[in-house]
PDB file of N, CA and C in Angstrom:
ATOM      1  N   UNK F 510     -10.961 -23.243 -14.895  1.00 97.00           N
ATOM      2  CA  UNK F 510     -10.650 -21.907 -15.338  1.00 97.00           C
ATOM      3  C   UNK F 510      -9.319 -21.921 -16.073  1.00 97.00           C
ATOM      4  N   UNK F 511      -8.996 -20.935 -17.090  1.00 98.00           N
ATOM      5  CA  UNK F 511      -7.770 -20.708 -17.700  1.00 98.00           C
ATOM      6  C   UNK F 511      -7.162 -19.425 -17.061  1.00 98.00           C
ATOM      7  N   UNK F 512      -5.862 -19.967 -16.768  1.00 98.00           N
ATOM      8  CA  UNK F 512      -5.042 -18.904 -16.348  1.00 98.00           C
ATOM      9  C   UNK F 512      -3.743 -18.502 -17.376  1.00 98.00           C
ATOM     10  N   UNK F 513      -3.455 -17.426 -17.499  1.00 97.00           N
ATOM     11  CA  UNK F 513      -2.303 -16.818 -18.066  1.00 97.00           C
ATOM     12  C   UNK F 513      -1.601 -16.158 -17.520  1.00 97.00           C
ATOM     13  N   UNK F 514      -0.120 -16.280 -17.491  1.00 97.00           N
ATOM     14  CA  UNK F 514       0.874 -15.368 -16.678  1.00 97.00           C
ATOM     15  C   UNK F 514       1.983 -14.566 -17.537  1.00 97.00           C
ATOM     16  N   UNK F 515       1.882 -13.320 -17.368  1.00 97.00           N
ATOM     17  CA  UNK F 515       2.832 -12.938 -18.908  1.00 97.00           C
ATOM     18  C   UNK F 515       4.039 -11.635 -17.256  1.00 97.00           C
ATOM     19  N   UNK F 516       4.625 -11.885 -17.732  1.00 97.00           N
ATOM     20  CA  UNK F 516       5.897 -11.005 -16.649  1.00 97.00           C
ATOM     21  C   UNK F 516       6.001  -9.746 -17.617  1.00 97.00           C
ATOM     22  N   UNK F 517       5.542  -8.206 -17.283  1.00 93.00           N
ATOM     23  CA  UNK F 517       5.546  -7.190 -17.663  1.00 93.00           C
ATOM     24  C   UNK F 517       6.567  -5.839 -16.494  1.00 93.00           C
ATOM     25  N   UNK F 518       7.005  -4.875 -17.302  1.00 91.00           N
ATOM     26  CA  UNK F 518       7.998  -4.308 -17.360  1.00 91.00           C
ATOM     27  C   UNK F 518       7.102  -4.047 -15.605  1.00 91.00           C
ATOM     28  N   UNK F 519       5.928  -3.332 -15.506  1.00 86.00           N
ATOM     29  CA  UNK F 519       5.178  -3.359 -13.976  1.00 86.00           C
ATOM     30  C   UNK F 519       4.646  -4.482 -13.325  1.00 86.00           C
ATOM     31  N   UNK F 520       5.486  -5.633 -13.547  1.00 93.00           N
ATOM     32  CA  UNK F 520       5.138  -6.723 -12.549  1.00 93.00           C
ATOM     33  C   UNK F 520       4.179  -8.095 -13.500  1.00 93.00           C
ATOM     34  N   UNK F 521       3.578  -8.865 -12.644  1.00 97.00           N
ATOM     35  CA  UNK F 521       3.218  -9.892 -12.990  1.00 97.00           C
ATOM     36  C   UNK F 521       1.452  -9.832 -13.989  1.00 97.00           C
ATOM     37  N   UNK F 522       1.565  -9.959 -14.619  1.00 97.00           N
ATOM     38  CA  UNK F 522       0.032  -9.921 -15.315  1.00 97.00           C
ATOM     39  C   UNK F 522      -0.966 -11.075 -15.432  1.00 97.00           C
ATOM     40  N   UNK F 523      -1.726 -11.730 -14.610  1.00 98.00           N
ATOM     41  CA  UNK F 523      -2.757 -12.134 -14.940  1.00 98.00           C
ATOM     42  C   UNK F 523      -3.950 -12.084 -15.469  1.00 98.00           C
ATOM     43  N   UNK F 524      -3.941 -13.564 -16.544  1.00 98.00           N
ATOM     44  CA  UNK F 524      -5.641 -13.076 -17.241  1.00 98.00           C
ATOM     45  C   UNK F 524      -6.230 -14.608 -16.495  1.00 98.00           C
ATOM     46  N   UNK F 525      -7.683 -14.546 -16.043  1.00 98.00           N
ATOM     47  CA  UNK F 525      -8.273 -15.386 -15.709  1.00 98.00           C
ATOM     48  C   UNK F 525      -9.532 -15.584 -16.322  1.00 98.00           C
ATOM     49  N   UNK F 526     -10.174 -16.791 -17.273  1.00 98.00           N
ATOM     50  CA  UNK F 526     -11.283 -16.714 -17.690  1.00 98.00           C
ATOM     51  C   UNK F 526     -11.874 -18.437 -17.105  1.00 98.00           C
ATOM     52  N   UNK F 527     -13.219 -18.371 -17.183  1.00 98.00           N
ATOM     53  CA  UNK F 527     -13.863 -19.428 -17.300  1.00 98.00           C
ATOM     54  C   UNK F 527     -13.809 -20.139 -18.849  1.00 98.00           C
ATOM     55  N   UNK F 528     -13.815 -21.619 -18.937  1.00 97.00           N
ATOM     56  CA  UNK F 528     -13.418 -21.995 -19.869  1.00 97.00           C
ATOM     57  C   UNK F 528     -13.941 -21.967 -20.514  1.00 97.00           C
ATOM     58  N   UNK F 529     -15.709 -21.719 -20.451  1.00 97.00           N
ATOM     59  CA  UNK F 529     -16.557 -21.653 -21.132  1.00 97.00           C
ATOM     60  C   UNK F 529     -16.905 -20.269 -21.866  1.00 97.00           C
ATOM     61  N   UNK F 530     -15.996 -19.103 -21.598  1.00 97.00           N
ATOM     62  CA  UNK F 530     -16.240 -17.735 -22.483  1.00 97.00           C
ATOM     63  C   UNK F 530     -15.478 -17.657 -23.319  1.00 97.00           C
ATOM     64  N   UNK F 531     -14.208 -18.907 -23.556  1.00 97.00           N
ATOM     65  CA  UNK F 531     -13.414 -18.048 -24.565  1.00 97.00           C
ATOM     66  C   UNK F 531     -13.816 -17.879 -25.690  1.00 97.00           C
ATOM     67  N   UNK F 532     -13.765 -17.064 -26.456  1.00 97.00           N
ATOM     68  CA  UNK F 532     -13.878 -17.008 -28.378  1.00 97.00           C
ATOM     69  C   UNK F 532     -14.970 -16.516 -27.911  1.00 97.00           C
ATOM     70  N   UNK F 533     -15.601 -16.096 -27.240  1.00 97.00           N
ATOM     71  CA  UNK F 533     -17.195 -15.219 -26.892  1.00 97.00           C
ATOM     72  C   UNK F 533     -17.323 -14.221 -26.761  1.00 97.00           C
ATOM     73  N   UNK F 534     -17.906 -13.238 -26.969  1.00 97.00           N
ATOM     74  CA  UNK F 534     -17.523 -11.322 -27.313  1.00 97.00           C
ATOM     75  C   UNK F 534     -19.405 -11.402 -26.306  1.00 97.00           C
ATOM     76  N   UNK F 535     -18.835 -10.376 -25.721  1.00 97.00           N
ATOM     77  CA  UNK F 535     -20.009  -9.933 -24.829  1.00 97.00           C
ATOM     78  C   UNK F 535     -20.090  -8.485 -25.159  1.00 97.00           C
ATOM     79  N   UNK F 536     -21.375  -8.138 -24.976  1.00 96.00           N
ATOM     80  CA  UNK F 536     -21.776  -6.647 -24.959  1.00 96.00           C
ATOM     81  C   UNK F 536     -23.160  -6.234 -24.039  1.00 96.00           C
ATOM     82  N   UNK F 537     -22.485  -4.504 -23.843  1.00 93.00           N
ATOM     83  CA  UNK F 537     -23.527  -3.895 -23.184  1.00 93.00           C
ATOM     84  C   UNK F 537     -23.362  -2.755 -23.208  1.00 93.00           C
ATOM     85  N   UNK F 538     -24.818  -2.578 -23.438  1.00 88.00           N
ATOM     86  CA  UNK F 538     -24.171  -0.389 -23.968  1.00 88.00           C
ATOM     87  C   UNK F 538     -23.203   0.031 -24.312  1.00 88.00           C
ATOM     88  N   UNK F 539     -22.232   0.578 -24.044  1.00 90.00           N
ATOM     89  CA  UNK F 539     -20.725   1.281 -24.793  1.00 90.00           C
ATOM     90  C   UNK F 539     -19.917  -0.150 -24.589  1.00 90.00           C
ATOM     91  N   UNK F 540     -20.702  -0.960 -23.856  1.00 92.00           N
ATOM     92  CA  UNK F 540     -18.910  -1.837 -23.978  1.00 92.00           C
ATOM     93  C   UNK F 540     -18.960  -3.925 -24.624  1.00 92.00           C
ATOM     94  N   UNK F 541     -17.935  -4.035 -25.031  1.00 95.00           N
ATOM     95  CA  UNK F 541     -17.734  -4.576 -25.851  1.00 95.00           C
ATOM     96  C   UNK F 541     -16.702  -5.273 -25.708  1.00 95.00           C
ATOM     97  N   UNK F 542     -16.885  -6.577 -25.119  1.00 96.00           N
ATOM     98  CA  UNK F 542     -15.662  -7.808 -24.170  1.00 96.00           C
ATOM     99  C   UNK F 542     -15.365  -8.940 -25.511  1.00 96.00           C
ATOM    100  N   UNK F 543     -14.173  -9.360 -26.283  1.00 97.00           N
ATOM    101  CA  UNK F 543     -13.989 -10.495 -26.573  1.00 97.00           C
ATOM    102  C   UNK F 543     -13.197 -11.101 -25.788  1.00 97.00           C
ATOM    103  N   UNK F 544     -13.224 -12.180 -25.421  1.00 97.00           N
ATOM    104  CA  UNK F 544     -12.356 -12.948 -24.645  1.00 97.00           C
ATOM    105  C   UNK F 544     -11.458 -13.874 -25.659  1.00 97.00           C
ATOM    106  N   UNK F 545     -10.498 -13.295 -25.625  1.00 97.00           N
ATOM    107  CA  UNK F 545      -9.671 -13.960 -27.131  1.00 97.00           C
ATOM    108  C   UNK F 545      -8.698 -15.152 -26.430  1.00 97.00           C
ATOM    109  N   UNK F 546      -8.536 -16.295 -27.320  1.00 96.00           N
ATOM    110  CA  UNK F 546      -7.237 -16.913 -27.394  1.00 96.00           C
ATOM    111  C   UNK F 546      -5.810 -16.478 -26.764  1.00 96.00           C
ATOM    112  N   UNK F 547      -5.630 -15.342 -27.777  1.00 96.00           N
ATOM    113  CA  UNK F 547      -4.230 -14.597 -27.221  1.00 96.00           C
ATOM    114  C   UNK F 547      -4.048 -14.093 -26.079  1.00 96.00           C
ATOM    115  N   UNK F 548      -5.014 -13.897 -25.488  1.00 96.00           N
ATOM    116  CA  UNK F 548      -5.217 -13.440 -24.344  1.00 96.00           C
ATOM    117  C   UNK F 548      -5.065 -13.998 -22.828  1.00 96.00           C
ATOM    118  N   UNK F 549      -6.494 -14.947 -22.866  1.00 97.00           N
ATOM    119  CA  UNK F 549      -6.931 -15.478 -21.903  1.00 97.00           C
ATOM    120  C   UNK F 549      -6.754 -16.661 -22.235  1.00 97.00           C
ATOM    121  N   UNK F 550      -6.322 -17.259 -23.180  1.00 94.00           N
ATOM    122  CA  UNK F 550      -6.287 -19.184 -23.426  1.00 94.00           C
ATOM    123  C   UNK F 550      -4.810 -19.237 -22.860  1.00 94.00           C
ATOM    124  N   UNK F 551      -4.798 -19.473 -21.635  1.00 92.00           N
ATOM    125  CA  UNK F 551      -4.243 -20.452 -21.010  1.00 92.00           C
ATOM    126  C   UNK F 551      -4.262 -22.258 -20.726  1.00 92.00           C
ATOM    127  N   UNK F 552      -3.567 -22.344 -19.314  1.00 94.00           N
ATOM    128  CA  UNK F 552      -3.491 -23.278 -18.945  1.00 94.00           C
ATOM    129  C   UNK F 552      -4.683 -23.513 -18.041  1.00 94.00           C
ATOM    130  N   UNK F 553      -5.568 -24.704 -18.270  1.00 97.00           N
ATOM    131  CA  UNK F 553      -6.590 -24.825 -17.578  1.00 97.00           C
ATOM    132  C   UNK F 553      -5.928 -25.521 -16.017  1.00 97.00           C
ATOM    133  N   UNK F 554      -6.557 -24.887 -14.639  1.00 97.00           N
ATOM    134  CA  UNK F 554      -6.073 -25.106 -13.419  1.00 97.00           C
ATOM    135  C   UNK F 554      -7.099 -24.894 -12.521  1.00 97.00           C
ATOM    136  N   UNK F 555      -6.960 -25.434 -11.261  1.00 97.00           N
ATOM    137  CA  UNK F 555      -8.146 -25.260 -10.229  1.00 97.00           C
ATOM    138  C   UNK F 555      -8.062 -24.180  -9.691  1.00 97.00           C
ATOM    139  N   UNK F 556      -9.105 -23.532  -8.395  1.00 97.00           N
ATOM    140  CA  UNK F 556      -9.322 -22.742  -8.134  1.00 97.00           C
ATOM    141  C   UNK F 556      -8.214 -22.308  -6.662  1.00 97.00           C
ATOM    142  N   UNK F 557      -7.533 -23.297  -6.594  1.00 98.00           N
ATOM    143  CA  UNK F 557      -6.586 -22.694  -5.474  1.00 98.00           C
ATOM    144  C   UNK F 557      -4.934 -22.450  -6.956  1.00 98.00           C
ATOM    145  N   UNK F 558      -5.095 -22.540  -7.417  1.00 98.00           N
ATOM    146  CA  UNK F 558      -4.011 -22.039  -8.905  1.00 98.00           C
ATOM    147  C   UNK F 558      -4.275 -20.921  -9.361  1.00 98.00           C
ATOM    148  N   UNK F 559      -5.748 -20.253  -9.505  1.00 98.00           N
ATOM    149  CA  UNK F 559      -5.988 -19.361 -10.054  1.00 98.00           C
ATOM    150  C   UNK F 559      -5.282 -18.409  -8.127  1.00 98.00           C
ATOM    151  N   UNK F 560      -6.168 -18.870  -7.653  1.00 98.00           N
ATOM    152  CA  UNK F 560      -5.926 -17.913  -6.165  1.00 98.00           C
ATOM    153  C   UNK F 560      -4.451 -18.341  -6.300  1.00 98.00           C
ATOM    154  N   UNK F 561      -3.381 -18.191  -6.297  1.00 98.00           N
ATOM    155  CA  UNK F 561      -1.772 -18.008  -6.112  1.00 98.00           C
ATOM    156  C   UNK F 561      -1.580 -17.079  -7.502  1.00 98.00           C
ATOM    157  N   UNK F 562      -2.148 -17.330  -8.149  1.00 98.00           N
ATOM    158  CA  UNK F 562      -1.627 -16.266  -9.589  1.00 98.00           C
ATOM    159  C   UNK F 562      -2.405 -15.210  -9.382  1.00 98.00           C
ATOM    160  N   UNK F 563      -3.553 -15.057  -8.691  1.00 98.00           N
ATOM    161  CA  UNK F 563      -3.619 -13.937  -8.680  1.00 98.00           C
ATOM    162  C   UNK F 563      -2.848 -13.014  -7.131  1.00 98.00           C
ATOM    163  N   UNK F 564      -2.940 -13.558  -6.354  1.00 97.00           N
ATOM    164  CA  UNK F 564      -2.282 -13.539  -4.626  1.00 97.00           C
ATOM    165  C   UNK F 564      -0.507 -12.868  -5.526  1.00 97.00           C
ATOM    166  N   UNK F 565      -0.464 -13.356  -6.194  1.00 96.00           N
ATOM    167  CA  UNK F 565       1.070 -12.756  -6.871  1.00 96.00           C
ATOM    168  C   UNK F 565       0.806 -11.731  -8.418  1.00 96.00           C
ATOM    169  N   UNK F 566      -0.009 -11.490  -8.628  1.00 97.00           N
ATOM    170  CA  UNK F 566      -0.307 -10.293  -9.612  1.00 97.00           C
ATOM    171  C   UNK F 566      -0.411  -9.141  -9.374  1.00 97.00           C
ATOM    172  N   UNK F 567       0.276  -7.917  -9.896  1.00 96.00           N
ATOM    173  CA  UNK F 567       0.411  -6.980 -10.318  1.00 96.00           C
ATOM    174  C   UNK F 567      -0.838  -6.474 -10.891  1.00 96.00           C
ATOM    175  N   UNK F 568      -1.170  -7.265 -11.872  1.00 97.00           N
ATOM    176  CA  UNK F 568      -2.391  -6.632 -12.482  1.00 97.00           C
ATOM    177  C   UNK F 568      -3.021  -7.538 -12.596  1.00 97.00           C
ATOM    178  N   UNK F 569      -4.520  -7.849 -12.848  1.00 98.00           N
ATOM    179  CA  UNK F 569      -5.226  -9.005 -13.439  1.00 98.00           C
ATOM    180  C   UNK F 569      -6.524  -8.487 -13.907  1.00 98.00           C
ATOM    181  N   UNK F 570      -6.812  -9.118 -15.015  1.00 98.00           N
ATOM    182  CA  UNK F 570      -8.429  -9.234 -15.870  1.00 98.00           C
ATOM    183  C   UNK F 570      -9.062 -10.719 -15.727  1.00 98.00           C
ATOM    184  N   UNK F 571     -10.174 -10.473 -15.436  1.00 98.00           N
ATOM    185  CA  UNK F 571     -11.186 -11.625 -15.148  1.00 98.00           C
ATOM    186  C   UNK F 571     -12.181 -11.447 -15.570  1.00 98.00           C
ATOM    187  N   UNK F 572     -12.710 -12.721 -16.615  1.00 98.00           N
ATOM    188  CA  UNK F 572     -13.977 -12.669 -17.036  1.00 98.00           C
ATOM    189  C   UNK F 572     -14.701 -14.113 -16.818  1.00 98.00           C
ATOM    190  N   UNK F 573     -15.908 -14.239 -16.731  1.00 98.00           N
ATOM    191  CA  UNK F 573     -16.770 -15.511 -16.502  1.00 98.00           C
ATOM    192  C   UNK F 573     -17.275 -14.980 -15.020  1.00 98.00           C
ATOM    193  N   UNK F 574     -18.047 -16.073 -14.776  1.00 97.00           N
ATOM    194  CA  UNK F 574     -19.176 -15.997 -13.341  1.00 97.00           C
ATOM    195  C   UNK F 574     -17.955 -16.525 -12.484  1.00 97.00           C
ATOM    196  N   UNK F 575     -17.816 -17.390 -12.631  1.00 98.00           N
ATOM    197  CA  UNK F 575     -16.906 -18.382 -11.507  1.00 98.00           C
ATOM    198  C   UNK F 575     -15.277 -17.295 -11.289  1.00 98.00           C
ATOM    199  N   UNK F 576     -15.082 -17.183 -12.143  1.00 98.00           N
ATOM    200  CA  UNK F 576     -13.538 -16.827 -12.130  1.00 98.00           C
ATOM    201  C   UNK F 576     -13.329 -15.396 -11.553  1.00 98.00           C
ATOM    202  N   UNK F 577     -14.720 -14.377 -11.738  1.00 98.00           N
ATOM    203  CA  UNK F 577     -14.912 -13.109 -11.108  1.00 98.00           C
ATOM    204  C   UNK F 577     -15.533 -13.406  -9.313  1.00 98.00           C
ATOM    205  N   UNK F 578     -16.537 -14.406  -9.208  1.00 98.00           N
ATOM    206  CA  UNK F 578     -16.794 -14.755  -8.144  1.00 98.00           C
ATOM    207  C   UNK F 578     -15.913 -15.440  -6.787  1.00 98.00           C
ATOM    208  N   UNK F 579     -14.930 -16.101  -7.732  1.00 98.00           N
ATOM    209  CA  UNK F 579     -14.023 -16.310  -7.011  1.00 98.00           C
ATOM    210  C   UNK F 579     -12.982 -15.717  -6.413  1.00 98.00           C
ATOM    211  N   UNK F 580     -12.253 -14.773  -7.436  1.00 98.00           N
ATOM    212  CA  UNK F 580     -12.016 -13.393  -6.488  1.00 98.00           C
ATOM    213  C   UNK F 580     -12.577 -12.567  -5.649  1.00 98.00           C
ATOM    214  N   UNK F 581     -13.959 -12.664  -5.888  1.00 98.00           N
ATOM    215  CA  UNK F 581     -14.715 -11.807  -4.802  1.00 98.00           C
ATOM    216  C   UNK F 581     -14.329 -12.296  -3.460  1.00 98.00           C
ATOM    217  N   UNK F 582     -14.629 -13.885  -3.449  1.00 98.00           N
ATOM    218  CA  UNK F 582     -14.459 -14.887  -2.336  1.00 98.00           C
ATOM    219  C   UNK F 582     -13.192 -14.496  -1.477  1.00 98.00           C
ATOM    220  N   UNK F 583     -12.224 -14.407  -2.028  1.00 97.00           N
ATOM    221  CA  UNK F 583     -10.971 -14.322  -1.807  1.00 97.00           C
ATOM    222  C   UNK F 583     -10.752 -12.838  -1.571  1.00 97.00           C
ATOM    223  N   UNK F 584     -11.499 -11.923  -1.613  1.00 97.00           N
ATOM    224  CA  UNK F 584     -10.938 -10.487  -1.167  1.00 97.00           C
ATOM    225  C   UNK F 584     -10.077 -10.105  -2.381  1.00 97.00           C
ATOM    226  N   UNK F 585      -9.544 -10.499  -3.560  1.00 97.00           N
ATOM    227  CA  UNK F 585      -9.205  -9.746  -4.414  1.00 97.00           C
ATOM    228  C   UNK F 585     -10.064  -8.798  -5.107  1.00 97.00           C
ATOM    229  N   UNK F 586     -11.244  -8.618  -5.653  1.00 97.00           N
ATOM    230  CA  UNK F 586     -12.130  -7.860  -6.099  1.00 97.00           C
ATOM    231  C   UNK F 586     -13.131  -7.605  -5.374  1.00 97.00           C
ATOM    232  N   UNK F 587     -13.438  -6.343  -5.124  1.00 96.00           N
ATOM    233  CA  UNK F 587     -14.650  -5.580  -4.662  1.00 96.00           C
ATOM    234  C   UNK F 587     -15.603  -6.056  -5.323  1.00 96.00           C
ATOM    235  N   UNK F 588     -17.251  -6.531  -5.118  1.00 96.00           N
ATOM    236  CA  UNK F 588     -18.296  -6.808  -5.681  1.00 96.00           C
ATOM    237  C   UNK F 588     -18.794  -5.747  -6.496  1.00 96.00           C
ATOM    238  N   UNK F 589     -18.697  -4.503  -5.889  1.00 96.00           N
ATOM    239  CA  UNK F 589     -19.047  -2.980  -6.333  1.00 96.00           C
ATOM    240  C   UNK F 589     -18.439  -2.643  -7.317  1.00 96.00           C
ATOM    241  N   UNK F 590     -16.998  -3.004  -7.479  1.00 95.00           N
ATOM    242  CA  UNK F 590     -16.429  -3.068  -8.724  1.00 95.00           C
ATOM    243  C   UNK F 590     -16.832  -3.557 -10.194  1.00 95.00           C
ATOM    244  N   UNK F 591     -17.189  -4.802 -10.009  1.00 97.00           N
ATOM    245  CA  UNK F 591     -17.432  -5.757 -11.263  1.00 97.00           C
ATOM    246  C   UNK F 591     -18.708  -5.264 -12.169  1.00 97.00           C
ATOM    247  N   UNK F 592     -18.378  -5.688 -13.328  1.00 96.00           N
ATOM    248  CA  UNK F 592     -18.836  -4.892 -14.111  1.00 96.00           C
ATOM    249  C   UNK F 592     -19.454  -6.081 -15.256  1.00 96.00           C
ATOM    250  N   UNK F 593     -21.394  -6.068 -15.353  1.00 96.00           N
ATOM    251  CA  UNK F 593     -21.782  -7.122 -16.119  1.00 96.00           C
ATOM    252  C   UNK F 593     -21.808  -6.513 -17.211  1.00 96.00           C
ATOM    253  N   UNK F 594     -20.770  -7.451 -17.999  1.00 97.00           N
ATOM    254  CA  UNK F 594     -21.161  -7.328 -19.843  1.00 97.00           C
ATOM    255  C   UNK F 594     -22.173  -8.259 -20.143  1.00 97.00           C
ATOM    256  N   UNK F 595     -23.244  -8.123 -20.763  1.00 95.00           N
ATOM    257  CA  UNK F 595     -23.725  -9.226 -21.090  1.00 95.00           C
ATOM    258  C   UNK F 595     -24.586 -10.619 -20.315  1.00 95.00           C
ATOM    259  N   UNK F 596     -23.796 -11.301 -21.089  1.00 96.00           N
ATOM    260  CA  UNK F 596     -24.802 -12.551 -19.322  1.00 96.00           C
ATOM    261  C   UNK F 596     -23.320 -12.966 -18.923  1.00 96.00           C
ATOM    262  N   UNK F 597     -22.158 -12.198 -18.788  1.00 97.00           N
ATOM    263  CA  UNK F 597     -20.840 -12.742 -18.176  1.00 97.00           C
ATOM    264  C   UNK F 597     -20.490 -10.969 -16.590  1.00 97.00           C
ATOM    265  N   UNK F 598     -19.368 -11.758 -16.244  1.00 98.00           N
ATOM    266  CA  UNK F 598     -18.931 -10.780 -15.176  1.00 98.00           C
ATOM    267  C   UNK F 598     -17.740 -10.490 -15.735  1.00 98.00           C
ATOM    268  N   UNK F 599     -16.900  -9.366 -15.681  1.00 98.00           N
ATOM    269  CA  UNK F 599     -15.742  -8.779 -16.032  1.00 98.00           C
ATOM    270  C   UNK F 599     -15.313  -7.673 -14.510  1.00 98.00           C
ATOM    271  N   UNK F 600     -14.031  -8.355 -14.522  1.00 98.00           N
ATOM    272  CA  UNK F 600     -13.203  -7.330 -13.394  1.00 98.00           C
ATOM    273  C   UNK F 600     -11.949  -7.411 -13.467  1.00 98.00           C
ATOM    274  N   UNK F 601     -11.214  -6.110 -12.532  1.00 97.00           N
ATOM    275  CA  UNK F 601      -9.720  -5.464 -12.944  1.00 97.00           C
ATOM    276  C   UNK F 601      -9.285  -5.759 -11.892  1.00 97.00           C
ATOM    277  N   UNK F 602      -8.271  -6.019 -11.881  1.00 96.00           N
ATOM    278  CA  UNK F 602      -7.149  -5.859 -10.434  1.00 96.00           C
ATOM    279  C   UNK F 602      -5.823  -5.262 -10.470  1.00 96.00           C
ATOM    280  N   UNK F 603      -5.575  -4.320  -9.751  1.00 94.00           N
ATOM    281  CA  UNK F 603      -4.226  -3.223  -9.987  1.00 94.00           C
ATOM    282  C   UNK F 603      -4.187  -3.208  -8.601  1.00 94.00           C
ATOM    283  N   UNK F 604      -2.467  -3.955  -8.026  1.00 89.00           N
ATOM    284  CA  UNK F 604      -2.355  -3.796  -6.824  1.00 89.00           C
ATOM    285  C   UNK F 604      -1.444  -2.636  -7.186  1.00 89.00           C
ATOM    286  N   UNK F 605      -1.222  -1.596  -6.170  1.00 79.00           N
ATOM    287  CA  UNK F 605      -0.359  -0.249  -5.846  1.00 79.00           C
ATOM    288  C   UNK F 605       0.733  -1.083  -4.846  1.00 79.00           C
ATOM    289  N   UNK F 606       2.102  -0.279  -5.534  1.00 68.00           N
ATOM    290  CA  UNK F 606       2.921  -0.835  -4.662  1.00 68.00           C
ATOM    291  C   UNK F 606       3.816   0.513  -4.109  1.00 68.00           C
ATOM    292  N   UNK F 607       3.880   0.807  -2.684  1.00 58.00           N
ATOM    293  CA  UNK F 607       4.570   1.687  -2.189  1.00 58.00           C
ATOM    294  C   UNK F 607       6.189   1.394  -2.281  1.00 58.00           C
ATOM    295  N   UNK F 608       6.461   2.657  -2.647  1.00 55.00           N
ATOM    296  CA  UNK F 608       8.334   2.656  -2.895  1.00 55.00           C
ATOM    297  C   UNK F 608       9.169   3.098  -1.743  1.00 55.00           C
TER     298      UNK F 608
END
């Protein structure tokens, strides 16, 4: 999987894709996924790398089978949540932080 870590004014931002969607635009009814370079082309890393970047994110986007499934695994994403574009999986993560 490719991971990306960009430090934003609300905390840590992760993008997580499978390596096999990037440059691939998915669709389904109103919606309309490219998985770009700028984005999601990271550093390719295993699946306990992706789980610490996301275990420390603020926010995160995930696209591919593996890389959405694997958060499921891990209790970061609700199954009920995820959302199929296409023949790929796409999901959000927004942790709330009390002040």
């Amino acid at each position: 999987m490719l991971v990306t870590e960009r430090q934003t004014q609300e905390g840590l931002l992760v993008a997580v894709c499978d390596e096999d969607v990037l440059g691939e635009t998915f669709e389904s009814d109103d919606i309309s996924l490219t998985v770009t370079e700028e984005f999601y082309g990271g550093e390719a890393v295993d699946e306990s790398a992706v789980v610490d970047s996301l275990s420390r994110a603020a926010v995160a986007n995930l696209v591919g089978t593996r890389a959405v499934e694997l958060a499921i695994e891990e209790g970061f994403v609700d199954e009920a949540n995820v959302l199929e574009v296409g023949s790929t999986l796409h999901a959000q993560l927004l942790r709330m932080q009390q002040f």
